[in-house]
Amino acid sequence: QVQLVESGGGLVQPGGSLRLSCAASRNILSAHTMGWYRQAPGKQRELVAAIPRGGSANYADSVKGRFIISRDNAKNTVSLQMNSLKPEDTAVYYCKLERVATTTGIYGMDYWGKGTLVTVSS
């Protein structure tokens, strides 16, 4: 019943921008850390950006200065603004919520979305 749904992926030219969003199902009450990961074909999944509640965001070195992560605690959503996109940014992007509390009383689980594909190509 707990679900995360990413949106905003697609095909974009190098130097372009995309904004990814992650919507949480209503049975999610809160999450400590929200983040974005990505995985390119044949490569390991890697952290792109994460932001804890009440804390500062951290970014992978490869995206610093280009990507911005933000969260809305009232809606339990997390977004990723991606600017100056490069071909090497091509990957499936996943959102992740950590230490989640749900309406069923479960607390402490981590949840992943199913991913959205970002392709940067001319």
PDB file of N, CA and C in Angstrom, residues 9-56:
ATOM      1  N   GLY A   9      10.481  12.673 -15.822  1.00  0.00           N
ATOM      2  CA  GLY A   9      11.553  12.203 -16.673  1.00  0.00           C
ATOM      3  C   GLY A   9      11.207  12.349 -18.137  1.00  0.00           C
ATOM      4  N   GLY A  10      12.218  12.189 -18.980  1.00  0.00           N
ATOM      5  CA  GLY A  10      12.009  12.298 -20.403  1.00  0.00           C
ATOM      6  C   GLY A  10      13.307  12.526 -21.135  1.00  0.00           C
ATOM      7  N   LEU A  11      13.187  12.922 -22.388  1.00  0.00           N
ATOM      8  CA  LEU A  11      14.337  13.201 -23.246  1.00  0.00           C
ATOM      9  C   LEU A  11      14.605  14.694 -23.258  1.00  0.00           C
ATOM     10  N   VAL A  12      15.856  15.058 -23.028  1.00  0.00           N
ATOM     11  CA  VAL A  12      16.246  16.461 -23.007  1.00  0.00           C
ATOM     12  C   VAL A  12      17.618  16.609 -23.654  1.00  0.00           C
ATOM     13  N   GLN A  13      17.848  17.749 -24.283  1.00  0.00           N
ATOM     14  CA  GLN A  13      19.142  18.009 -24.906  1.00  0.00           C
ATOM     15  C   GLN A  13      20.187  18.403 -23.870  1.00  0.00           C
ATOM     16  N   PRO A  14      21.453  18.145 -24.151  1.00  0.00           N
ATOM     17  CA  PRO A  14      22.503  18.618 -23.239  1.00  0.00           C
ATOM     18  C   PRO A  14      22.374  20.112 -22.977  1.00  0.00           C
ATOM     19  N   GLY A  15      22.555  20.483 -21.727  1.00  0.00           N
ATOM     20  CA  GLY A  15      22.396  21.866 -21.320  1.00  0.00           C
ATOM     21  C   GLY A  15      20.989  22.223 -20.893  1.00  0.00           C
ATOM     22  N   GLY A  16      20.046  21.335 -21.124  1.00  0.00           N
ATOM     23  CA  GLY A  16      18.665  21.579 -20.759  1.00  0.00           C
ATOM     24  C   GLY A  16      18.381  21.283 -19.304  1.00  0.00           C
ATOM     25  N   SER A  17      17.114  21.425 -18.939  1.00  0.00           N
ATOM     26  CA  SER A  17      16.688  21.236 -17.555  1.00  0.00           C
ATOM     27  C   SER A  17      15.466  20.338 -17.477  1.00  0.00           C
ATOM     28  N   LEU A  18      15.352  19.634 -16.369  1.00  0.00           N
ATOM     29  CA  LEU A  18      14.183  18.842 -16.035  1.00  0.00           C
ATOM     30  C   LEU A  18      13.930  18.958 -14.545  1.00  0.00           C
ATOM     31  N   ARG A  19      12.684  18.796 -14.163  1.00  0.00           N
ATOM     32  CA  ARG A  19      12.330  18.769 -12.760  1.00  0.00           C
ATOM     33  C   ARG A  19      11.611  17.463 -12.463  1.00  0.00           C
ATOM     34  N   LEU A  20      12.182  16.683 -11.567  1.00  0.00           N
ATOM     35  CA  LEU A  20      11.593  15.425 -11.147  1.00  0.00           C
ATOM     36  C   LEU A  20      10.818  15.622  -9.853  1.00  0.00           C
ATOM     37  N   SER A  21       9.701  14.921  -9.742  1.00  0.00           N
ATOM     38  CA  SER A  21       8.893  14.979  -8.537  1.00  0.00           C
ATOM     39  C   SER A  21       8.578  13.569  -8.070  1.00  0.00           C
ATOM     40  N   CYS A  22       8.404  13.422  -6.779  1.00  0.00           N
ATOM     41  CA  CYS A  22       8.073  12.133  -6.181  1.00  0.00           C
ATOM     42  C   CYS A  22       6.874  12.328  -5.265  1.00  0.00           C
ATOM     43  N   ALA A  23       5.779  11.662  -5.585  1.00  0.00           N
ATOM     44  CA  ALA A  23       4.558  11.765  -4.805  1.00  0.00           C
ATOM     45  C   ALA A  23       4.391  10.526  -3.928  1.00  0.00           C
ATOM     46  N   ALA A  24       4.099  10.744  -2.665  1.00  0.00           N
ATOM     47  CA  ALA A  24       3.919   9.659  -1.716  1.00  0.00           C
ATOM     48  C   ALA A  24       2.446   9.358  -1.513  1.00  0.00           C
ATOM     49  N   SER A  25       2.124   8.084  -1.289  1.00  0.00           N
ATOM     50  CA  SER A  25       0.753   7.704  -0.987  1.00  0.00           C
ATOM     51  C   SER A  25       0.336   8.295   0.356  1.00  0.00           C
ATOM     52  N   ARG A  26      -0.958   8.447   0.533  1.00  0.00           N
ATOM     53  CA  ARG A  26      -1.478   9.154   1.701  1.00  0.00           C
ATOM     54  C   ARG A  26      -1.256   8.422   3.009  1.00  0.00           C
ATOM     55  N   ASN A  27      -0.919   7.142   2.963  1.00  0.00           N
ATOM     56  CA  ASN A  27      -0.670   6.413   4.199  1.00  0.00           C
ATOM     57  C   ASN A  27       0.732   6.660   4.765  1.00  0.00           C
ATOM     58  N   ILE A  28       1.535   7.447   4.062  1.00  0.00           N
ATOM     59  CA  ILE A  28       2.833   7.864   4.583  1.00  0.00           C
ATOM     60  C   ILE A  28       2.646   9.161   5.358  1.00  0.00           C
ATOM     61  N   LEU A  29       2.994   9.131   6.626  1.00  0.00           N
ATOM     62  CA  LEU A  29       2.820  10.295   7.485  1.00  0.00           C
ATOM     63  C   LEU A  29       4.042  11.198   7.495  1.00  0.00           C
ATOM     64  N   SER A  30       5.227  10.614   7.474  1.00  0.00           N
ATOM     65  CA  SER A  30       6.445  11.403   7.536  1.00  0.00           C
ATOM     66  C   SER A  30       7.631  10.549   7.130  1.00  0.00           C
ATOM     67  N   ALA A  31       8.728  11.217   6.833  1.00  0.00           N
ATOM     68  CA  ALA A  31       9.985  10.551   6.522  1.00  0.00           C
ATOM     69  C   ALA A  31      11.126  11.420   7.019  1.00  0.00           C
ATOM     70  N   HIS A  32      12.151  10.772   7.581  1.00  0.00           N
ATOM     71  CA  HIS A  32      13.279  11.542   8.085  1.00  0.00           C
ATOM     72  C   HIS A  32      14.117  12.116   6.953  1.00  0.00           C
ATOM     73  N   THR A  33      14.560  11.257   6.057  1.00  0.00           N
ATOM     74  CA  THR A  33      15.387  11.686   4.941  1.00  0.00           C
ATOM     75  C   THR A  33      14.701  11.346   3.625  1.00  0.00           C
ATOM     76  N   MET A  34      14.727  12.283   2.706  1.00  0.00           N
ATOM     77  CA  MET A  34      14.225  12.065   1.363  1.00  0.00           C
ATOM     78  C   MET A  34      15.383  12.259   0.388  1.00  0.00           C
ATOM     79  N   GLY A  35      15.446  11.419  -0.622  1.00  0.00           N
ATOM     80  CA  GLY A  35      16.567  11.522  -1.533  1.00  0.00           C
ATOM     81  C   GLY A  35      16.267  11.016  -2.922  1.00  0.00           C
ATOM     82  N   TRP A  36      17.213  11.276  -3.793  1.00  0.00           N
ATOM     83  CA  TRP A  36      17.161  10.816  -5.172  1.00  0.00           C
ATOM     84  C   TRP A  36      18.417  10.015  -5.489  1.00  0.00           C
ATOM     85  N   TYR A  37      18.228   8.892  -6.146  1.00  0.00           N
ATOM     86  CA  TYR A  37      19.300   8.041  -6.619  1.00  0.00           C
ATOM     87  C   TYR A  37      19.139   7.838  -8.115  1.00  0.00           C
ATOM     88  N   ARG A  38      20.195   7.380  -8.754  1.00  0.00           N
ATOM     89  CA  ARG A  38      20.091   7.081 -10.171  1.00  0.00           C
ATOM     90  C   ARG A  38      20.929   5.859 -10.511  1.00  0.00           C
ATOM     91  N   GLN A  39      20.533   5.187 -11.573  1.00  0.00           N
ATOM     92  CA  GLN A  39      21.243   4.008 -12.030  1.00  0.00           C
ATOM     93  C   GLN A  39      21.257   3.968 -13.548  1.00  0.00           C
ATOM     94  N   ALA A  40      22.443   4.008 -14.108  1.00  0.00           N
ATOM     95  CA  ALA A  40      22.624   3.883 -15.540  1.00  0.00           C
ATOM     96  C   ALA A  40      22.792   2.410 -15.891  1.00  0.00           C
ATOM     97  N   PRO A  41      22.472   2.008 -17.112  1.00  0.00           N
ATOM     98  CA  PRO A  41      22.624   0.612 -17.510  1.00  0.00           C
ATOM     99  C   PRO A  41      24.041   0.100 -17.272  1.00  0.00           C
ATOM    100  N   GLY A  42      24.150  -1.049 -16.614  1.00  0.00           N
ATOM    101  CA  GLY A  42      25.437  -1.654 -16.353  1.00  0.00           C
ATOM    102  C   GLY A  42      26.241  -1.010 -15.246  1.00  0.00           C
ATOM    103  N   LYS A  43      25.648  -0.067 -14.520  1.00  0.00           N
ATOM    104  CA  LYS A  43      26.364   0.619 -13.458  1.00  0.00           C
ATOM    105  C   LYS A  43      25.615   0.482 -12.133  1.00  0.00           C
ATOM    106  N   GLN A  44      26.326   0.760 -11.056  1.00  0.00           N
ATOM    107  CA  GLN A  44      25.737   0.693  -9.730  1.00  0.00           C
ATOM    108  C   GLN A  44      24.816   1.886  -9.486  1.00  0.00           C
ATOM    109  N   ARG A  45      23.791   1.643  -8.689  1.00  0.00           N
ATOM    110  CA  ARG A  45      22.936   2.747  -8.283  1.00  0.00           C
ATOM    111  C   ARG A  45      23.724   3.682  -7.364  1.00  0.00           C
ATOM    112  N   GLU A  46      23.576   4.977  -7.570  1.00  0.00           N
ATOM    113  CA  GLU A  46      24.338   5.943  -6.811  1.00  0.00           C
ATOM    114  C   GLU A  46      23.449   7.045  -6.257  1.00  0.00           C
ATOM    115  N   LEU A  47      23.884   7.588  -5.139  1.00  0.00           N
ATOM    116  CA  LEU A  47      23.180   8.718  -4.533  1.00  0.00           C
ATOM    117  C   LEU A  47      23.398   9.966  -5.375  1.00  0.00           C
ATOM    118  N   VAL A  48      22.317  10.670  -5.666  1.00  0.00           N
ATOM    119  CA  VAL A  48      22.391  11.942  -6.365  1.00  0.00           C
ATOM    120  C   VAL A  48      22.295  13.093  -5.375  1.00  0.00           C
ATOM    121  N   ALA A  49      21.269  13.069  -4.547  1.00  0.00           N
ATOM    122  CA  ALA A  49      21.059  14.117  -3.557  1.00  0.00           C
ATOM    123  C   ALA A  49      20.141  13.598  -2.470  1.00  0.00           C
ATOM    124  N   ALA A  50      20.301  14.116  -1.268  1.00  0.00           N
ATOM    125  CA  ALA A  50      19.444  13.745  -0.154  1.00  0.00           C
ATOM    126  C   ALA A  50      19.279  14.934   0.770  1.00  0.00           C
ATOM    127  N   ILE A  51      18.138  14.984   1.442  1.00  0.00           N
ATOM    128  CA  ILE A  51      17.885  16.081   2.371  1.00  0.00           C
ATOM    129  C   ILE A  51      17.151  15.549   3.591  1.00  0.00           C
ATOM    130  N   PRO A  52      17.764  15.649   4.763  1.00  0.00           N
ATOM    131  CA  PRO A  52      17.086  15.233   5.991  1.00  0.00           C
ATOM    132  C   PRO A  52      16.135  16.312   6.475  1.00  0.00           C
ATOM    133  N   ARG A  53      15.150  15.905   7.266  1.00  0.00           N
ATOM    134  CA  ARG A  53      14.232  16.876   7.827  1.00  0.00           C
ATOM    135  C   ARG A  53      14.983  17.803   8.767  1.00  0.00           C
ATOM    136  N   GLY A  54      14.884  19.089   8.534  1.00  0.00           N
ATOM    137  CA  GLY A  54      15.545  20.067   9.366  1.00  0.00           C
ATOM    138  C   GLY A  54      17.029  20.208   9.133  1.00  0.00           C
ATOM    139  N   GLY A  55      17.557  19.541   8.113  1.00  0.00           N
ATOM    140  CA  GLY A  55      18.972  19.584   7.840  1.00  0.00           C
ATOM    141  C   GLY A  55      19.299  20.116   6.462  1.00  0.00           C
ATOM    142  N   SER A  56      20.583  20.114   6.160  1.00  0.00           N
ATOM    143  CA  SER A  56      21.062  20.609   4.879  1.00  0.00           C
ATOM    144  C   SER A  56      21.146  19.484   3.865  1.00  0.00           C
TER     145      SER A  56
END
